[in-house]
Coordinates of N, CA and C in Angstrom, one line a residue:
M191 N 120.8 85.7 121.1 CA 119.9 85.5 122.2 C 120.2 84.1 122.8
E192 N 120.3 84.1 124.1 CA 120.7 82.9 124.8 C 119.5 82.4 125.6
I193 N 119.0 81.1 125.3 CA 117.9 80.5 126.0 C 118.5 79.7 127.2
L194 N 118.1 80.1 128.4 CA 118.6 79.4 129.6 C 117.7 78.2 130.0
Y195 N 116.4 78.3 129.7 CA 115.5 77.3 130.1 C 114.2 77.4 129.2
E196 N 113.6 76.3 128.8 CA 112.4 76.3 128.0 C 111.6 75.1 128.2
D197 N 110.3 75.2 128.4 CA 109.4 74.1 128.3 C 108.1 74.5 127.6
N198 N 107.0 73.8 127.8 CA 105.8 74.1 127.0 C 105.1 75.4 127.5
H199 N 105.5 75.8 128.7 CA 104.7 77.0 129.3 C 105.6 78.2 129.6
I200 N 106.9 78.1 129.8 CA 107.7 79.2 130.1 C 109.0 79.1 129.3
I201 N 109.6 80.3 129.1 CA 110.9 80.3 128.5 C 111.7 81.4 129.2
I202 N 113.0 81.1 129.6 CA 113.8 82.0 130.3 C 115.0 82.4 129.5
V203 N 115.3 83.6 129.3 CA 116.3 84.1 128.4 C 117.4 84.9 129.2
N204 N 118.6 84.9 128.7 CA 119.7 85.7 129.2 C 119.7 87.0 128.3
K205 N 119.0 88.0 128.8 CA 118.9 89.3 128.1 C 120.3 90.0 128.0
A206 N 120.7 90.5 126.8 CA 121.9 91.2 126.7 C 121.7 92.7 127.0
P207 N 122.6 93.3 127.7 CA 122.5 94.8 127.9 C 122.2 95.5 126.5
G208 N 121.4 96.5 126.5 CA 121.0 97.2 125.3 C 119.7 96.7 124.7
E209 N 119.3 95.5 125.0 CA 118.0 95.0 124.5 C 116.9 95.5 125.4
I210 N 115.7 95.7 124.8 CA 114.6 96.1 125.5 C 113.6 94.9 125.6
V211 N 112.9 94.8 126.7 CA 112.0 93.6 126.9 C 110.7 93.9 126.2
Q212 N 110.2 95.1 126.3 CA 108.9 95.5 125.6 C 109.2 96.6 124.8
G213 N 108.3 96.9 123.8 CA 108.5 98.0 122.9 C 108.4 99.4 123.6
D214 N 109.2 100.3 123.1 CA 109.2 101.7 123.7 C 109.2 102.7 122.6
K215 N 109.4 103.9 122.9 CA 109.3 105.0 121.9 C 110.5 105.0 120.9
T216 N 111.5 104.2 121.2 CA 112.7 104.2 120.3 C 112.3 103.4 119.0
G217 N 111.3 102.5 119.1 CA 111.0 101.7 117.9 C 111.8 100.5 117.7
D218 N 112.8 100.3 118.5 CA 113.7 99.1 118.4 C 112.9 97.9 118.7
E219 N 113.2 96.8 118.0 CA 112.5 95.5 118.2 C 112.7 95.0 119.7
P220 N 111.7 94.8 120.4 CA 111.8 94.3 121.8 C 112.1 92.8 121.8
L221 N 112.7 92.3 122.9 CA 113.0 90.9 123.1 C 111.8 90.0 122.9
V222 N 110.7 90.5 123.4 CA 109.5 89.6 123.3 C 109.1 89.3 121.8
E223 N 109.3 90.3 120.9 CA 109.0 90.0 119.5 C 110.1 89.1 118.9
T224 N 111.4 89.3 119.3 CA 112.4 88.4 118.8 C 112.1 87.0 119.2
L225 N 111.6 86.8 120.4 CA 111.3 85.5 120.9 C 110.1 84.9 120.1
K226 N 109.1 85.7 119.8 CA 108.0 85.2 119.0 C 108.5 84.7 117.7
H227 N 109.4 85.4 117.0 CA 109.9 85.0 115.7 C 110.7 83.7 115.9
W228 N 111.5 83.6 117.0 CA 112.3 82.4 117.2 C 111.4 81.2 117.5
I229 N 110.4 81.3 118.3 CA 109.5 80.2 118.6 C 108.8 79.8 117.3
K230 N 108.3 80.7 116.5 CA 107.6 80.4 115.3 C 108.4 79.6 114.3
E231 N 109.7 80.1 114.2 CA 110.6 79.4 113.3 C 111.0 78.0 113.8
K232 N 111.3 77.9 115.1 CA 111.8 76.7 115.6 C 110.8 75.6 115.6
Y233 N 109.5 75.9 115.9 CA 108.5 74.9 115.9 C 107.6 74.9 114.7
S234 N 107.9 75.7 113.7 CA 107.1 75.8 112.5 C 105.6 76.1 112.8
K235 N 105.4 77.1 113.7 CA 104.0 77.4 114.1 C 103.4 78.3 113.1
P236 N 102.1 77.9 112.7 CA 101.4 78.8 111.8 C 100.7 80.0 112.6
G237 N 100.4 81.1 111.9 CA 99.7 82.1 112.6 C 100.5 82.8 113.7
N238 N 99.8 83.5 114.6 CA 100.5 84.3 115.6 C 101.0 83.4 116.7
V239 N 102.1 83.8 117.3 CA 102.7 83.0 118.4 C 102.5 83.8 119.7
F240 N 102.1 83.1 120.8 CA 101.9 83.8 122.1 C 103.2 83.8 122.9
C241 N 103.5 85.0 123.4 CA 104.7 85.1 124.3 C 104.4 86.3 125.2
G242 N 104.2 86.0 126.5 CA 103.8 87.1 127.4 C 105.0 87.6 128.2
V243 N 105.0 88.9 128.4 CA 106.0 89.5 129.3 C 105.6 89.4 130.7
V244 N 106.5 88.7 131.5 CA 106.2 88.5 133.0 C 106.8 89.6 133.8
H245 N 108.0 90.1 133.5 CA 108.7 91.2 134.2 C 109.7 91.8 133.3
R246 N 110.3 92.9 133.7 CA 111.2 93.7 132.8 C 112.5 93.9 133.5
L247 N 113.5 94.3 132.7 CA 114.8 94.8 133.1 C 115.1 96.1 132.4
D248 N 115.8 97.0 133.0 CA 116.2 98.2 132.4 C 117.0 97.9 131.1
R249 N 117.0 98.8 130.2 CA 117.7 98.6 128.9 C 119.2 98.3 129.1
P250 N 119.9 99.0 130.0 CA 121.4 98.8 130.1 C 121.7 97.6 131.0
V251 N 120.7 96.9 131.5 CA 121.0 95.8 132.4 C 120.8 94.5 131.7
G252 N 121.7 93.5 132.0 CA 121.6 92.2 131.4 C 121.2 91.1 132.4
G253 N 120.8 89.9 131.9 CA 120.5 88.8 132.8 C 119.2 88.2 132.5
V254 N 118.8 87.4 133.6 CA 117.6 86.5 133.5 C 116.3 87.3 133.3
V255 N 115.5 86.9 132.3 CA 114.2 87.4 132.1 C 113.3 86.2 131.8
V256 N 112.1 86.2 132.4 CA 111.2 85.1 132.3 C 110.0 85.5 131.4
F257 N 109.7 84.7 130.4 CA 108.5 84.9 129.5 C 107.6 83.8 129.6
A258 N 106.3 84.0 129.4 CA 105.3 82.9 129.4 C 104.9 82.5 127.9
K259 N 104.8 81.2 127.7 CA 104.4 80.8 126.4 C 103.0 80.4 126.3
T260 N 102.3 80.4 127.4 CA 100.8 80.2 127.4 C 100.1 81.2 128.3
S261 N 98.9 81.5 128.0 CA 98.1 82.5 128.8 C 98.0 82.0 130.2
K262 N 97.8 80.7 130.4 CA 97.7 80.1 131.8 C 99.0 80.4 132.5
A263 N 100.1 80.2 131.9 CA 101.4 80.5 132.6 C 101.6 81.9 132.9
L264 N 101.2 82.8 132.0 CA 101.3 84.2 132.1 C 100.5 84.7 133.3
A265 N 99.2 84.3 133.4 CA 98.4 84.7 134.5 C 99.0 84.2 135.9
R266 N 99.4 83.0 135.9 CA 100.0 82.5 137.2 C 101.3 83.1 137.5
M267 N 102.2 83.3 136.5 CA 103.4 84.0 136.8 C 103.2 85.4 137.3
N268 N 102.3 86.1 136.7 CA 102.0 87.5 137.1 C 101.5 87.5 138.6
E269 N 100.7 86.5 138.9 CA 100.2 86.4 140.3 C 101.4 86.1 141.3
M270 N 102.3 85.2 140.8 CA 103.5 84.9 141.7 C 104.4 86.1 141.9
F271 N 104.6 86.8 140.9 CA 105.4 88.0 141.1 C 104.7 89.0 142.0
R272 N 103.4 89.2 141.8 CA 102.6 90.1 142.6 C 102.6 89.7 144.1
D273 N 102.6 88.4 144.3 CA 102.5 87.9 145.7 C 103.8 87.6 146.3
G274 N 104.9 87.9 145.6 CA 106.2 87.8 146.2 C 106.7 86.3 146.3
K275 N 106.3 85.5 145.3 CA 106.7 84.1 145.3 C 107.8 83.8 144.3
V276 N 108.5 84.8 143.9 CA 109.7 84.6 143.0 C 110.9 85.2 143.6
D277 N 112.0 84.4 143.7 CA 113.2 84.9 144.3 C 114.2 85.3 143.1
K278 N 114.5 86.6 143.1 CA 115.4 87.1 142.1 C 116.7 87.7 142.7
T279 N 117.8 87.2 142.3 CA 119.1 87.6 142.8 C 119.9 88.4 141.7
Y280 N 120.4 89.6 142.1 CA 121.2 90.4 141.2 C 122.6 90.5 141.7
L281 N 123.5 90.8 140.8 CA 124.9 91.1 141.1 C 125.2 92.4 140.6
A282 N 126.0 93.2 141.3 CA 126.4 94.5 140.9 C 127.9 94.8 141.2
L283 N 128.5 95.4 140.3 CA 129.9 95.9 140.5 C 129.9 97.4 140.8
S284 N 130.7 97.7 141.8 CA 130.9 99.1 142.2 C 132.3 99.4 142.4
R285 N 132.7 100.7 142.2 CA 134.1 101.1 142.5 C 134.4 101.2 144.0
N286 N 133.3 101.3 144.7 CA 133.4 101.6 146.2 C 133.0 100.4 147.0
H287 N 133.6 100.2 148.1 CA 133.2 99.2 149.1 C 132.0 99.8 149.9
P288 N 131.0 99.0 150.1 CA 129.8 99.5 150.8 C 130.2 99.7 152.3
P289 N 129.4 100.6 152.9 CA 129.7 100.9 154.3 C 129.6 99.7 155.3
K290 N 128.8 98.7 154.9 CA 128.7 97.5 155.7 C 128.8 96.3 154.8
D291 N 129.1 95.1 155.4 CA 129.2 93.9 154.5 C 127.9 93.4 154.2
S292 N 126.8 93.7 154.9 CA 125.5 93.3 154.6 C 124.5 94.3 155.3
E293 N 123.4 94.6 154.6 CA 122.5 95.6 155.2 C 121.2 95.6 154.4
R294 N 120.2 95.9 155.1 CA 118.9 96.1 154.5 C 118.6 97.6 154.4
L295 N 118.3 98.1 153.1 CA 118.2 99.5 152.8 C 116.7 99.8 152.6
T296 N 116.2 100.8 153.3 CA 114.8 101.2 153.1 C 114.7 102.7 152.8
G297 N 113.6 103.1 152.2 CA 113.4 104.5 151.9 C 112.1 104.6 151.1
Y298 N 112.0 105.8 150.5 CA 110.8 106.1 149.7 C 111.3 106.6 148.3
I299 N 110.9 105.9 147.2 CA 111.4 106.2 145.9 C 110.3 106.9 145.1
Y300 N 110.6 107.9 144.4 CA 109.7 108.6 143.5 C 110.5 108.9 142.2
S301 N 109.8 108.9 141.1 CA 110.4 109.1 139.8 C 110.0 110.4 139.1
V302 N 110.9 111.0 138.4 CA 110.6 112.2 137.6 C 110.7 111.8 136.1
E303 N 109.5 111.8 135.5 CA 109.5 111.4 134.1 C 110.3 112.2 133.1
K304 N 110.4 113.5 133.4 CA 111.1 114.4 132.5 C 112.5 114.0 132.2
N305 N 113.2 113.5 133.3 CA 114.6 113.1 133.1 C 114.8 111.6 133.3
N306 N 113.6 110.9 133.4 CA 113.7 109.4 133.5 C 114.6 109.0 134.6
K307 N 114.4 109.5 135.8 CA 115.3 109.2 136.9 C 114.5 109.1 138.2
S308 N 114.9 108.2 139.0 CA 114.3 108.0 140.3 C 115.1 108.7 141.4
Y309 N 114.4 109.0 142.5 CA 115.1 109.6 143.7 C 114.6 109.0 144.9
I310 N 115.4 109.0 146.0 CA 115.0 108.4 147.2 C 115.0 109.3 148.4
S311 N 114.0 109.2 149.2 CA 113.8 110.0 150.4 C 113.8 109.1 151.6
S312 N 114.3 109.6 152.7 CA 114.3 108.8 154.0 C 113.0 108.9 154.7
T313 N 112.1 109.8 154.3 CA 110.8 110.0 154.9 C 109.7 110.0 153.8
P314 N 108.5 109.6 154.1 CA 107.4 109.6 153.2 C 107.2 111.0 152.5
R315 N 106.8 111.0 151.3 CA 106.5 112.2 150.6 C 105.5 111.9 149.5
N316 N 104.9 113.0 149.0 CA 103.8 112.8 148.0 C 104.3 112.1 146.8
G317 N 103.7 111.0 146.3 CA 104.1 110.3 145.1 C 105.2 109.3 145.3
A318 N 105.8 109.2 146.5 CA 106.9 108.3 146.7 C 106.3 106.9 147.2
K319 N 107.0 105.9 146.8 CA 106.6 104.5 147.2 C 107.7 103.9 148.1
E320 N 107.2 103.2 149.1 CA 108.2 102.5 150.0 C 109.0 101.5 149.2
A321 N 110.3 101.5 149.5 CA 111.3 100.6 148.8 C 112.2 100.0 149.8
A322 N 112.5 98.7 149.6 CA 113.4 98.0 150.5 C 114.2 96.9 149.7
L323 N 115.4 96.8 150.0 CA 116.3 95.7 149.4 C 117.3 95.3 150.5
S324 N 118.0 94.2 150.3 CA 119.1 93.8 151.1 C 120.3 93.5 150.2
Y325 N 121.5 93.8 150.6 CA 122.7 93.5 149.9 C 123.6 92.8 150.7
R326 N 124.6 92.1 150.1 CA 125.6 91.4 150.8 C 126.9 91.5 150.0
Y327 N 128.0 91.8 150.7 CA 129.3 92.0 150.0 C 129.9 90.7 149.8
L328 N 130.3 90.4 148.5 CA 130.8 89.1 148.1 C 132.4 89.1 148.0
G329 N 132.9 90.2 147.6 CA 134.4 90.2 147.4 C 134.8 91.3 146.5
A330 N 136.2 91.4 146.3 CA 136.8 92.4 145.5 C 137.8 91.9 144.5
S331 N 137.9 92.6 143.4 CA 139.0 92.4 142.4 C 140.0 93.5 142.7
D332 N 140.9 93.7 141.7 CA 141.9 94.8 141.9 C 141.2 96.2 142.0
R333 N 140.1 96.4 141.3 CA 139.5 97.7 141.2 C 138.1 97.8 141.6
Y334 N 137.4 96.6 141.6 CA 135.9 96.7 141.8 C 135.5 95.8 142.9
H335 N 134.3 96.1 143.4 CA 133.7 95.3 144.5 C 132.4 94.7 144.0
L336 N 132.1 93.5 144.4 CA 130.9 92.7 144.0 C 129.9 92.6 145.1
L337 N 128.7 93.0 144.8 CA 127.6 92.9 145.8 C 126.5 92.0 145.2
E338 N 125.9 91.2 146.1 CA 124.7 90.5 145.8 C 123.5 91.2 146.4
V339 N 122.5 91.4 145.5 CA 121.3 92.2 145.9 C 120.0 91.4 145.8
N340 N 119.2 91.5 146.8 CA 117.8 90.9 146.7 C 116.8 92.0 147.0
L341 N 115.8 92.1 146.1 CA 114.7 93.1 146.2 C 113.6 92.6 147.1
E342 N 113.0 93.5 147.9 CA 111.8 93.2 148.6 C 110.6 93.9 147.9
T343 N 111.0 95.0 147.2 CA 110.0 95.8 146.4 C 110.5 96.0 145.0
G344 N 109.6 96.4 144.1 CA 110.1 96.6 142.7 C 109.8 98.0 142.2
R345 N 110.6 98.9 142.6 CA 110.5 100.3 142.1 C 111.4 100.6 141.0
K346 N 111.0 101.6 140.2 CA 111.8 102.0 139.0 C 113.3 102.3 139.4
H347 N 114.2 101.7 138.8 CA 115.6 101.9 139.0 C 116.0 101.7 140.5
Q348 N 115.3 100.8 141.2 CA 115.5 100.7 142.6 C 116.9 100.4 143.1
I349 N 117.5 99.3 142.5 CA 118.8 98.9 142.9 C 119.8 100.0 142.6
R350 N 119.6 100.6 141.5 CA 120.6 101.7 141.0 C 120.6 102.9 142.0
V351 N 119.4 103.3 142.4 CA 119.3 104.5 143.2 C 119.6 104.2 144.7
Q352 N 119.3 103.0 145.1 CA 119.6 102.7 146.5 C 121.1 102.4 146.8
L353 N 121.7 101.7 145.8 CA 123.2 101.5 146.0 C 123.9 102.9 145.9
S354 N 123.4 103.8 145.0 CA 124.0 105.1 144.9 C 123.9 105.9 146.2
S355 N 122.8 105.6 146.9 CA 122.5 106.4 148.1 C 123.5 106.0 149.2
I356 N 124.1 104.9 149.1 CA 125.1 104.5 150.2 C 126.6 104.7 149.6
G357 N 126.7 105.4 148.5 CA 128.0 105.7 148.0 C 128.6 104.6 147.1
C358 N 127.7 103.7 146.6 CA 128.2 102.6 145.8 C 127.4 102.5 144.5
P359 N 127.5 103.6 143.6 CA 126.8 103.5 142.3 C 127.3 102.4 141.5
V360 N 126.4 101.8 140.7 CA 126.8 100.7 139.9 C 127.8 101.2 138.8
K361 N 128.8 100.4 138.6 CA 129.8 100.7 137.6 C 129.2 101.0 136.2
G362 N 129.5 102.2 135.6 CA 129.0 102.5 134.3 C 127.7 103.3 134.4
D363 N 127.1 103.5 135.6 CA 125.8 104.1 135.7 C 125.9 105.6 136.0
L364 N 126.2 106.4 134.9 CA 126.4 107.8 135.0 C 125.1 108.5 135.6
K365 N 124.0 108.0 135.3 CA 122.7 108.6 135.8 C 122.7 108.6 137.3
Y366 N 123.3 107.6 137.9 CA 123.2 107.6 139.4 C 124.6 107.7 140.0
G367 N 125.5 108.4 139.4 CA 126.7 108.9 140.1 C 128.0 108.2 139.8
D368 N 128.0 107.2 138.9 CA 129.4 106.6 138.6 C 130.2 107.6 137.8
K369 N 131.5 107.4 137.8 CA 132.4 108.4 137.2 C 132.5 108.3 135.6
R370 N 132.4 107.0 135.1 CA 132.6 106.8 133.7 C 131.6 105.8 133.2
S371 N 131.2 105.9 131.9 CA 130.3 105.0 131.3 C 131.0 103.7 130.9
N372 N 130.3 102.6 130.7 CA 130.9 101.5 130.1 C 131.0 101.6 128.6
P373 N 132.0 101.1 127.9 CA 132.2 101.3 126.5 C 130.9 100.9 125.7
D374 N 130.2 99.8 126.1 CA 129.1 99.3 125.3 C 127.7 99.9 125.8
G375 N 127.8 100.9 126.7 CA 126.6 101.6 127.2 C 125.8 100.8 128.2
S376 N 126.4 99.7 128.6 CA 125.7 98.9 129.7 C 126.0 99.5 131.1
I377 N 125.4 99.0 132.1 CA 125.8 99.2 133.5 C 126.1 97.8 134.1
S378 N 127.0 97.8 135.0 CA 127.5 96.5 135.6 C 126.6 96.0 136.6
L379 N 125.4 95.7 136.2 CA 124.3 95.1 137.0 C 123.7 94.0 136.3
Q380 N 123.6 92.8 136.9 CA 123.1 91.6 136.2 C 122.0 91.0 137.1
A381 N 120.9 90.7 136.4 CA 119.8 89.8 137.0 C 120.4 88.4 136.9
H382 N 121.0 87.9 138.0 CA 121.8 86.7 137.9 C 121.0 85.4 138.0
R383 N 120.0 85.4 138.9 CA 119.4 84.1 139.2 C 117.9 84.3 139.5
V384 N 117.1 83.3 139.1 CA 115.7 83.3 139.5 C 115.3 81.9 140.0
R385 N 114.5 81.9 141.0 CA 114.0 80.7 141.6 C 112.5 80.8 141.9
F386 N 111.7 79.8 141.4 CA 110.3 79.9 141.7 C 109.7 78.5 141.4
E387 N 108.5 78.3 141.9 CA 107.8 77.0 141.6 C 107.1 77.2 140.2
H388 N 107.3 76.2 139.4 CA 106.7 76.2 138.0 C 105.2 76.5 138.1
P389 N 104.7 77.4 137.2 CA 103.3 77.8 137.3 C 102.3 76.8 137.0
V390 N 102.8 75.7 136.3 CA 101.8 74.6 136.0 C 102.2 73.3 136.7
S391 N 103.5 72.9 136.6 CA 103.9 71.6 137.2 C 104.2 71.7 138.7
G392 N 104.5 72.9 139.1 CA 104.9 73.0 140.6 C 106.3 72.7 140.9
K393 N 107.1 72.2 139.9 CA 108.5 71.8 140.2 C 109.3 73.1 140.4
L394 N 110.4 73.0 141.1 CA 111.3 74.1 141.4 C 112.1 74.5 140.2
I395 N 112.0 75.7 139.7 CA 112.8 76.2 138.6 C 113.9 77.1 139.3
D396 N 115.1 76.7 139.0 CA 116.3 77.5 139.5 C 117.3 77.7 138.4
V397 N 117.3 78.9 137.8 CA 118.1 79.2 136.7 C 119.0 80.4 136.9
A398 N 120.3 80.3 136.6 CA 121.2 81.4 136.7 C 121.8 81.7 135.4
A399 N 122.1 82.9 135.1 CA 122.8 83.4 133.9 C 124.3 83.3 134.1
P400 N 125.1 83.0 133.1 CA 126.5 83.0 133.3 C 126.9 84.5 133.4
L401 N 128.1 84.7 134.1 CA 128.6 86.1 134.2 C 128.9 86.6 132.8
P402 N 128.8 87.9 132.5 CA 129.2 88.5 131.3 C 130.7 88.1 131.0
A403 N 131.0 88.1 129.7 CA 132.4 87.8 129.2 C 133.4 88.8 129.6
D404 N 133.0 90.0 129.9 CA 133.9 91.1 130.2 C 134.9 90.6 131.3
P405 N 136.2 90.8 131.1 CA 137.2 90.4 132.2 C 136.9 91.0 133.5
L406 N 136.3 92.1 133.6 CA 136.0 92.7 134.9 C 135.0 91.8 135.7
W407 N 134.0 91.2 135.0 CA 133.1 90.3 135.6 C 133.8 88.9 135.8
Q408 N 134.6 88.5 134.8 CA 135.2 87.2 134.9 C 136.1 87.0 136.1
A409 N 136.6 88.1 136.6 CA 137.5 88.1 137.8 C 136.7 87.5 139.0
F410 N 135.4 87.5 138.9 CA 134.6 87.1 140.1 C 134.0 85.7 139.8
V411 N 134.4 85.0 138.8 CA 133.7 83.7 138.5 C 133.8 82.7 139.7
G412 N 135.0 82.6 140.3 CA 135.1 81.7 141.4 C 134.2 82.0 142.6
I413 N 134.2 83.3 142.9 CA 133.4 83.8 144.1 C 131.9 83.5 143.8
V414 N 131.5 83.8 142.6 CA 130.0 83.7 142.2 C 129.7 82.2 142.2
S415 N 130.5 81.3 141.6 CA 130.2 79.9 141.6 C 130.1 79.3 143.0
E416 N 131.0 79.7 143.9 CA 130.9 79.2 145.3 C 129.6 79.7 145.9
N417 N 129.3 81.0 145.7 CA 128.1 81.6 146.3 C 126.9 80.9 145.8
D418 N 126.8 80.7 144.5 CA 125.6 80.0 143.9 C 125.4 78.6 144.5
A419 N 126.6 77.9 144.7 CA 126.5 76.5 145.2 C 125.9 76.6 146.7
K420 N 126.4 77.5 147.4 CA 125.9 77.6 148.8 C 124.4 78.0 148.9
A421 N 124.0 78.9 147.9 CA 122.6 79.3 147.9 C 121.7 78.1 147.5
S422 N 122.2 77.2 146.6 CA 121.4 76.1 146.2 C 121.2 75.1 147.4
V423 N 122.3 74.9 148.1 CA 122.2 74.0 149.3 C 121.3 74.5 150.4
S424 N 121.4 75.8 150.6 CA 120.6 76.5 151.6 C 119.1 76.4 151.2
A425 N 118.8 76.7 150.0 CA 117.4 76.7 149.5 C 116.8 75.3 149.5
D426 N 117.6 74.3 149.2 CA 117.1 72.9 149.2 C 116.8 72.5 150.6
A427 N 117.7 72.9 151.5 CA 117.5 72.5 152.9 C 116.2 73.2 153.5
D428 N 116.0 74.4 153.1 CA 114.9 75.1 153.6 C 113.6 74.7 153.0
G429 N 113.7 74.2 151.7 CA 112.5 73.7 151.0 C 111.5 74.7 150.6
S430 N 111.9 76.0 150.5 CA 111.0 77.0 150.1 C 111.7 78.0 149.2
V431 N 110.9 78.8 148.5 CA 111.4 79.9 147.7 C 111.4 81.2 148.4
A432 N 112.5 81.9 148.5 CA 112.5 83.2 149.3 C 111.5 84.2 148.7
V433 N 111.0 85.0 149.5 CA 110.0 86.0 149.1 C 110.7 87.2 148.5
Q434 N 110.6 87.4 147.2 CA 111.1 88.6 146.5 C 110.1 89.0 145.4
N435 N 110.2 90.2 145.0 CA 109.3 90.6 143.9 C 109.8 91.8 143.2
G436 N 109.1 92.2 142.1 CA 109.4 93.4 141.5 C 110.5 93.4 140.4
D437 N 110.7 94.5 139.7 CA 111.7 94.7 138.7 C 112.6 95.8 139.2
I438 N 113.8 95.9 138.5 CA 114.7 97.0 138.8 C 114.4 98.1 137.8

């Protein structure tokens, strides 16, 4: 478990693909419980330890996850996510070049519980929720293309289904149309960066996860580093946190 940031109120973790954030029917220990044990041991805390789940990532997805260490921080972070005051940036690898170098994708997403899969429609339909994201093409390696994605809404499997809808399924994501699975069961989608005003102090929190060690990701280290630096300069000049919300 890699801790990216910690203070008295929040803790930000680099979730590994395969880990679950909250408990599910598999019975596997969720990341929130692992964190509670870690906090209890590190600070020799007696009794129960508080650690609140602020948002989630799909099991095969890795990257930045924010947890709250106090009830005050949890309530305020929940409000910030709900009100779109958290900027979350994702990176995705695909075998295919997107149809445009940048685009805003919209549609209506609905989920089928039986097969744990989401679907997208271009028109409203019963049970479907409006979904929107924007992507930007960052570059290519010998075999794969790198996209930066920002969510405007947080629907189940949103990035996965919307990228698939334009012919760019995430590498390793068999559920949404990729050709082959990744050896470790992950999909090549990372919650790369998070920016928000601290729920208690108000200072700007800007945390990015390192790219996975997989050579396919490491081929993009230079591109990602340059892009992150430009994003930091742009955000500092603007003096605000971009409006994003939701989970993938």
